[in-house]
Amino acid sequence: MMESLGPLSAGNDDCQDARELEEAKAKLSQPTKWLIEQQTLLQFLTQLKVLSRKETNRKALGQKAIAQLLKHLSDHSVDTKILAEGANVVLNVCYERDNVRALLACGGASTLVEFLTSKDEELQANAAGALQSICFQPEGRTVVRSLGAIPPLVDLLSSGSLNVRARAVGALHNISSDEDSIRVIRRRGGIRWLVRLLHHTQPCVCGSAAGALQNVSREVASRLLIRDSDAINSLIKLLQSTEVQTQVCAAGALLNVLGPELCDEGNPTPQGLKRREAFVKTITLILVASIIKQTVFTKQTRNIIASATKNSIAPVITKSSSPTWPKMTPYPLGGISPSRTQTAPSIPSYSRFRGDDHSQVPKPPLNTDWSLGLIPPGRRALFLDENKNARADKQSMD
């Protein structure tokens, strides 16, 4: 009986969400001044933020509602706390590519870029988070860069607010996957701050900094700056991070920074190619070993090993639940995608993350230049998402 109520309950929830979404869209059409006088603008933006965590609601929002939302956010009479909540709505809504295009068509990105220079730290952080979400898409990166968002984002890396720094580095991580943005980041002095953030106490910030360095290291001038800093030792330490995505970004950065030094790409020699191949294998094996340590040696396994050592008797290991990936520390800009298997040592030449306002599940890096395929085929399912899905995602986004 209870099992039969499951689908019915889910259907009721969907119907309720649909009704609430239509009510929110109706409120969006009201004049900003009236909503402020009624003291309902903040309340319904919070409701819209929650509703937009569901894919069906995001897709049902529509270009008209997005344009009306941006109209409220561009009103200078609106309090910064309300604007910050509106930026969170944009962050969630722009998880859908069609919504990103709708926002860009309405000129909404320029409003968010203006928020970066606000004196309110919450508004700065949420605007940077929304820009990270927009910059997951190629067209978003192009527009955001052209609006001059990179200089204020780099400036926010030195903010006294942890949340502002975390979200700014997340936005730079995504926008730096666009090659035309790399030179701007370097000239603004962003590499120096990205290297500093590799030492951050929060793994999520280290991961975004490593990802951004991985991206900018594709440019020779940036690569030399990274090589001559203390970034190499920090990136090596991040190979042992508790977060898989951070490990992959650190490995990708090391390969991008040091790999070309081992072999002249313009005139490769057999000896140089062998050196680079050996280096790639070494980094990859270190990465694999670290992931195996985290995933295979669970608490249950450690207890079995400890028991075996104590009693000097080899235990009989019965089949139990599959090893799980270590729990990801939520990123300040969290992603709203459904949970999926974490990825391991398919190391791309560049990377980017999604984000939302609560919990993030990083999008698995796509197989590109540095994909190595060193794991035996029979064991790849333990570490990698299905390659077909990854390639399909890449084709649909690029």
Coordinates of C-alpha atoms in Angstrom, one line a residue:
M1 CA 0.0 0.0 0.0
M2 CA 2.8 2.4 1.0
E3 CA 4.7 1.6 -2.2
S4 CA 1.7 2.5 -4.3
L5 CA 1.5 5.9 -2.6
G6 CA 5.1 6.8 -3.8
P7 CA 4.3 7.8 -7.4
L8 CA 1.0 9.4 -6.3
S9 CA 2.9 11.6 -3.7
A10 CA 5.5 12.5 -6.3
G11 CA 2.8 13.5 -8.8
N12 CA 1.1 15.7 -6.1
D13 CA 4.4 17.4 -5.4
D14 CA 4.9 18.1 -9.1
C15 CA 1.4 19.6 -9.4
Q16 CA 2.0 21.8 -6.3
D17 CA 5.4 22.9 -7.8
A18 CA 3.6 23.8 -11.1
R19 CA 1.0 25.9 -9.2
E20 CA 3.6 27.6 -7.2
L21 CA 5.7 28.4 -10.2
E22 CA 2.8 29.9 -12.0
E23 CA 2.0 32.0 -9.0
A24 CA 5.7 33.2 -8.9
K25 CA 5.6 34.0 -12.6
A26 CA 2.5 36.1 -12.1
K27 CA 4.2 38.0 -9.3
L28 CA 7.2 38.7 -11.5
S29 CA 4.9 40.6 -13.9
Q30 CA 4.0 43.1 -11.1
P31 CA 5.7 46.5 -10.9
T32 CA 8.8 46.5 -8.8
K33 CA 7.7 49.5 -6.7
W34 CA 4.4 47.7 -5.8
L35 CA 6.2 44.5 -4.8
I36 CA 8.6 46.5 -2.6
E37 CA 5.6 48.4 -0.9
Q38 CA 3.9 45.1 -0.3
Q39 CA 7.2 43.7 1.2
T40 CA 6.8 40.5 -0.9
L41 CA 9.7 40.8 -3.4
L42 CA 12.2 39.0 -1.2
Q43 CA 9.8 36.3 -0.1
F44 CA 8.8 35.3 -3.6
L45 CA 12.4 35.5 -4.9
T46 CA 13.3 33.0 -2.2
Q47 CA 10.4 30.8 -3.3
L48 CA 11.5 31.0 -6.9
K49 CA 15.1 30.1 -5.9
V50 CA 13.8 26.9 -4.3
L51 CA 11.5 26.1 -7.2
S52 CA 14.3 26.6 -9.7
R53 CA 16.4 23.8 -8.2
K54 CA 14.2 21.4 -10.1
E55 CA 14.9 20.8 -13.8
T56 CA 11.2 20.8 -14.8
N57 CA 10.6 24.2 -13.1
R58 CA 13.7 25.7 -14.7
K59 CA 12.7 24.6 -18.1
A60 CA 9.1 25.9 -17.6
L61 CA 10.2 29.3 -16.5
G62 CA 10.4 30.8 -20.0
Q63 CA 12.1 33.8 -21.5
K64 CA 9.4 36.3 -20.5
A65 CA 9.7 35.4 -16.8
I66 CA 13.5 35.7 -17.0
A67 CA 13.2 39.2 -18.6
Q68 CA 10.8 40.3 -15.8
L69 CA 13.2 39.0 -13.2
L70 CA 16.0 41.0 -14.7
K71 CA 13.8 44.1 -14.8
H72 CA 13.5 43.8 -11.0
L73 CA 17.2 43.3 -10.5
S74 CA 18.1 46.3 -12.6
D75 CA 15.9 48.6 -10.5
H76 CA 18.3 50.8 -8.4
S77 CA 15.6 51.2 -5.7
V78 CA 15.8 47.6 -4.7
D79 CA 17.6 46.7 -1.5
T80 CA 20.9 44.8 -1.9
K81 CA 19.6 41.9 0.2
I82 CA 16.8 41.4 -2.4
L83 CA 19.3 41.8 -5.3
A84 CA 21.5 39.1 -3.7
E85 CA 18.6 36.7 -3.5
G86 CA 17.7 37.5 -7.1
A87 CA 21.2 36.6 -8.2
N88 CA 20.8 33.2 -6.6
V89 CA 17.7 32.7 -8.7
V90 CA 19.7 33.5 -11.8
L91 CA 22.4 31.1 -10.7
N92 CA 19.9 28.2 -10.5
V93 CA 17.9 29.2 -13.6
C94 CA 21.0 29.4 -15.8
Y95 CA 21.7 25.7 -15.2
E96 CA 19.7 25.3 -18.4
R97 CA 21.4 26.4 -21.6
D98 CA 18.2 27.9 -23.1
N99 CA 17.8 30.1 -20.0
V100 CA 21.4 31.3 -20.4
R101 CA 20.6 32.3 -23.9
A102 CA 17.4 34.1 -22.8
L103 CA 19.3 36.0 -20.1
L104 CA 22.0 37.1 -22.5
A105 CA 19.3 38.2 -25.0
C106 CA 17.8 40.4 -22.3
G107 CA 21.2 41.9 -21.4
G108 CA 21.1 40.4 -17.9
A109 CA 24.8 39.6 -17.7
S110 CA 25.7 43.3 -17.6
T111 CA 23.5 43.7 -14.4
L112 CA 25.4 40.9 -12.7
V113 CA 28.8 42.3 -13.7
E114 CA 27.7 45.6 -12.1
F115 CA 26.9 43.8 -8.9
L116 CA 30.6 42.6 -8.6
T117 CA 31.6 46.2 -7.7
S118 CA 28.9 46.5 -5.0
K119 CA 30.0 47.3 -1.4
D120 CA 27.8 44.5 -0.2
E121 CA 29.7 41.2 0.1
E122 CA 26.7 39.0 -0.2
L123 CA 25.7 40.6 -3.4
Q124 CA 29.3 40.3 -4.7
A125 CA 29.4 36.6 -3.9
N126 CA 26.0 35.7 -5.3
A127 CA 26.7 37.7 -8.5
A128 CA 29.9 35.9 -9.0
G129 CA 28.1 32.6 -8.4
A130 CA 25.5 33.5 -11.1
L131 CA 28.3 34.4 -13.5
Q132 CA 29.9 31.1 -12.9
S133 CA 26.7 29.4 -13.8
I134 CA 26.4 31.5 -17.0
C135 CA 30.0 30.9 -17.9
F136 CA 29.5 27.1 -18.0
Q137 CA 28.2 27.7 -21.5
P138 CA 30.5 29.0 -24.3
E139 CA 28.2 31.8 -25.3
G140 CA 28.0 32.9 -21.7
R141 CA 31.8 33.1 -21.4
T142 CA 32.1 35.2 -24.5
V143 CA 29.5 37.8 -23.4
V144 CA 30.7 38.0 -19.8
R145 CA 34.3 38.5 -20.9
S146 CA 33.2 41.2 -23.3
L147 CA 31.4 43.0 -20.5
G148 CA 34.7 43.4 -18.6
A149 CA 33.9 40.9 -15.8
I150 CA 37.4 39.5 -15.4
P151 CA 39.1 42.5 -13.7
P152 CA 36.5 42.8 -10.9
L153 CA 36.5 39.0 -10.5
V154 CA 40.3 39.0 -10.1
D155 CA 40.0 41.9 -7.6
L156 CA 37.6 39.8 -5.5
L157 CA 40.2 37.1 -5.1
S158 CA 41.7 39.3 -2.4
S159 CA 38.4 40.0 -0.6
G160 CA 38.2 39.6 3.1
S161 CA 35.1 37.4 2.7
L162 CA 35.7 33.7 2.3
N163 CA 32.4 33.3 0.4
V164 CA 33.3 36.1 -2.0
R165 CA 36.8 34.6 -2.7
A166 CA 35.3 31.1 -3.2
R167 CA 32.7 32.3 -5.7
A168 CA 35.1 34.6 -7.6
V169 CA 37.6 31.8 -8.1
G170 CA 34.8 29.5 -9.3
A171 CA 33.7 32.1 -11.9
L172 CA 37.3 32.5 -13.1
H173 CA 37.6 28.8 -13.3
N174 CA 34.8 28.6 -15.8
I175 CA 35.6 31.7 -17.8
S176 CA 39.2 30.7 -18.1
S177 CA 38.2 27.7 -20.1
D178 CA 37.7 30.3 -22.9
E179 CA 41.2 30.9 -24.4
D180 CA 40.5 34.5 -25.1
S181 CA 40.1 35.1 -21.3
I182 CA 43.5 33.8 -20.3
R183 CA 45.5 36.8 -21.4
V184 CA 43.2 39.1 -19.5
I185 CA 43.5 37.1 -16.3
R186 CA 47.3 37.1 -16.6
R187 CA 47.6 40.8 -17.3
R188 CA 45.3 41.6 -14.4
G189 CA 47.6 39.7 -12.0
G190 CA 45.2 36.9 -11.5
I191 CA 47.7 34.1 -11.6
R192 CA 49.5 35.3 -8.5
W193 CA 46.2 35.2 -6.5
L194 CA 45.2 31.8 -8.0
V195 CA 48.5 30.3 -6.8
R196 CA 47.9 31.7 -3.3
L197 CA 44.5 30.1 -3.2
L198 CA 46.1 26.7 -3.7
H199 CA 47.0 26.9 0.0
H200 CA 43.4 27.7 1.1
T201 CA 42.0 25.8 4.0
Q202 CA 38.8 24.8 2.1
P203 CA 39.4 22.0 -0.5
C204 CA 36.7 23.5 -2.8
V205 CA 38.5 26.7 -3.1
C206 CA 41.8 24.9 -3.8
G207 CA 40.0 22.8 -6.5
S208 CA 38.7 25.9 -8.3
A209 CA 42.1 27.6 -8.1
A210 CA 43.8 24.5 -9.5
G211 CA 41.2 24.2 -12.2
A212 CA 41.7 27.9 -13.2
L213 CA 45.5 27.4 -13.3
Q214 CA 45.0 24.2 -15.4
N215 CA 43.1 26.4 -17.9
V216 CA 45.4 29.4 -18.0
S217 CA 48.5 27.2 -18.3
R218 CA 47.5 26.5 -21.9
E219 CA 49.1 29.9 -22.7
V220 CA 52.9 29.9 -22.8
A221 CA 53.3 33.2 -20.9
S222 CA 50.9 32.1 -18.1
R223 CA 52.6 28.7 -18.0
L224 CA 56.0 30.3 -17.3
L225 CA 54.6 32.4 -14.5
I226 CA 53.1 29.3 -12.9
R227 CA 56.2 27.3 -13.3
D228 CA 58.4 30.0 -11.7
S229 CA 56.0 30.4 -8.7
D230 CA 55.6 27.9 -5.8
A231 CA 52.5 26.4 -7.5
I232 CA 54.2 23.1 -8.4
N233 CA 54.7 21.9 -4.9
S234 CA 51.1 23.0 -4.0
L235 CA 49.6 21.2 -7.0
I236 CA 51.6 18.0 -6.1
K237 CA 50.1 18.1 -2.6
L238 CA 46.6 18.5 -4.0
L239 CA 47.0 15.2 -5.8
Q240 CA 46.2 13.7 -2.3
S241 CA 43.1 15.9 -1.8
T242 CA 40.0 14.3 -0.4
E243 CA 38.1 15.6 -3.5
V244 CA 38.4 13.8 -6.8
Q245 CA 37.7 16.9 -8.9
T246 CA 40.4 18.8 -7.1
Q247 CA 42.8 15.9 -7.7
V248 CA 42.0 15.8 -11.4
C249 CA 42.4 19.6 -11.8
A250 CA 45.8 19.5 -10.0
A251 CA 46.9 16.7 -12.2
G252 CA 45.8 18.5 -15.3
A253 CA 47.6 21.7 -14.2
L254 CA 50.8 19.7 -13.6
L255 CA 50.6 18.1 -17.0
N256 CA 49.9 21.4 -18.7
V257 CA 52.7 23.3 -16.9
L258 CA 55.5 20.7 -16.9
G259 CA 54.6 18.4 -19.8
P260 CA 55.7 20.8 -22.6
E261 CA 59.0 21.3 -20.8
L262 CA 59.9 17.7 -21.3
C263 CA 59.5 17.7 -25.1
D264 CA 59.9 20.3 -27.7
E265 CA 56.4 20.4 -29.3
G266 CA 57.8 22.1 -32.4
N267 CA 60.5 19.5 -33.0
P268 CA 59.7 16.5 -30.8
T269 CA 62.4 13.8 -30.5
P270 CA 61.9 10.2 -29.5
Q271 CA 63.7 10.7 -26.3
G272 CA 61.6 13.8 -25.4
L273 CA 58.4 11.9 -26.2
K274 CA 59.4 9.1 -23.9
R275 CA 60.2 11.5 -21.1
R276 CA 56.8 13.2 -21.4
E277 CA 55.0 9.8 -21.7
A278 CA 56.8 8.7 -18.5
F279 CA 55.8 11.9 -16.7
V280 CA 52.2 11.5 -17.8
K281 CA 52.1 7.9 -16.6
T282 CA 53.7 8.9 -13.3
I283 CA 51.2 11.7 -12.5
T284 CA 48.3 9.4 -13.6
L285 CA 49.4 6.5 -11.4
I286 CA 49.8 8.8 -8.4
L287 CA 46.3 10.1 -9.1
V288 CA 44.9 6.5 -9.4
A289 CA 46.6 5.4 -6.2
S290 CA 45.2 8.3 -4.3
I291 CA 41.7 7.6 -5.5
I292 CA 42.0 3.9 -4.8
K293 CA 43.2 4.7 -1.3
Q294 CA 40.1 6.9 -0.7
T295 CA 37.5 4.6 -2.4
V296 CA 38.6 1.1 -1.7
F297 CA 40.0 1.5 1.8
T298 CA 36.7 2.4 3.4
K299 CA 36.2 2.3 7.2
Q300 CA 34.8 -1.2 6.9
T301 CA 37.9 -2.4 5.0
R302 CA 40.2 -0.7 7.4
N303 CA 38.5 -2.4 10.3
I304 CA 38.9 -5.8 8.6
I305 CA 42.6 -5.2 7.9
A306 CA 43.1 -4.1 11.5
S307 CA 41.3 -7.2 12.8
A308 CA 43.4 -9.4 10.6
T309 CA 46.6 -7.8 11.8
K310 CA 45.6 -8.2 15.4
N311 CA 44.4 -11.8 15.2
S312 CA 47.0 -12.9 12.6
I313 CA 44.2 -14.7 10.8
A314 CA 43.2 -13.8 7.2
P315 CA 39.5 -12.8 7.4
V316 CA 36.9 -14.1 5.0
I317 CA 35.6 -11.0 3.1
T318 CA 32.0 -11.5 2.2
K319 CA 30.3 -9.4 -0.5
S320 CA 29.1 -6.1 0.8
S321 CA 28.0 -2.8 -0.6
S322 CA 30.2 -1.3 -3.3
P323 CA 32.8 1.2 -2.1
T324 CA 31.5 4.7 -2.2
W325 CA 33.3 7.9 -3.2
P326 CA 34.3 10.1 -0.4
K327 CA 31.6 12.6 0.4
M328 CA 32.3 15.9 -1.4
T329 CA 32.5 19.0 0.7
P330 CA 29.8 21.2 -0.8
Y331 CA 31.2 24.0 -3.0
P332 CA 30.1 27.5 -2.0
L333 CA 28.4 27.6 -5.4
G334 CA 26.9 24.3 -5.4
G335 CA 25.6 22.5 -8.4
I336 CA 22.1 21.4 -8.8
S337 CA 22.6 18.4 -11.1
P338 CA 21.5 15.0 -10.0
S339 CA 24.1 13.0 -8.2
R340 CA 26.3 10.9 -10.5
T341 CA 29.4 8.8 -10.1
Q342 CA 32.5 10.8 -9.5
T343 CA 35.2 10.8 -12.1
A344 CA 38.8 9.8 -11.9
P345 CA 41.9 10.0 -13.9
S346 CA 40.6 11.1 -17.3
I347 CA 42.6 14.3 -17.3
P348 CA 41.4 17.0 -19.6
S349 CA 43.5 20.0 -20.7
Y350 CA 40.8 22.4 -19.4
S351 CA 37.9 22.2 -16.9
R352 CA 34.9 24.0 -15.6
F353 CA 32.3 23.5 -12.9
R354 CA 28.6 24.1 -12.6
G355 CA 27.2 25.8 -9.5
D356 CA 24.2 26.7 -7.4
D357 CA 23.5 28.4 -4.1
H358 CA 23.7 25.4 -1.8
S359 CA 25.4 22.1 -2.8
Q360 CA 27.5 21.4 -5.8
V361 CA 28.2 18.2 -7.7
P362 CA 31.0 19.1 -10.2
K363 CA 30.4 18.1 -13.8
P364 CA 32.8 15.3 -14.7
P365 CA 35.7 16.5 -16.8
L366 CA 35.5 15.5 -20.5
N367 CA 38.0 13.3 -22.2
T368 CA 40.2 15.7 -24.2
D369 CA 43.9 16.1 -24.9
W370 CA 45.3 14.5 -21.8
S371 CA 42.9 11.5 -21.6
L372 CA 45.1 8.6 -20.9
G373 CA 43.0 5.5 -20.6
L374 CA 45.5 3.7 -18.4
I375 CA 42.9 1.9 -16.3
P376 CA 42.1 -1.7 -17.4
P377 CA 38.8 -1.7 -19.3
G378 CA 37.2 -4.1 -16.8
R379 CA 37.8 -1.7 -14.0
R380 CA 36.9 1.7 -15.5
A381 CA 33.3 1.4 -14.4
L382 CA 34.6 1.9 -10.8
F383 CA 36.0 5.3 -11.7
L384 CA 34.6 6.8 -14.8
D385 CA 31.2 7.8 -16.0
E386 CA 30.3 6.3 -19.3
N387 CA 32.5 7.8 -22.0
K388 CA 29.6 7.9 -24.4
N389 CA 27.7 10.2 -22.1
A390 CA 30.7 12.4 -21.7
R391 CA 31.3 12.7 -25.4
A392 CA 27.6 13.4 -25.9
D393 CA 27.7 16.2 -23.3
K394 CA 30.7 17.7 -24.9
Q395 CA 29.1 17.7 -28.3
S396 CA 25.9 19.3 -27.0
M397 CA 27.7 22.0 -25.1
D398 CA 30.4 22.8 -27.6

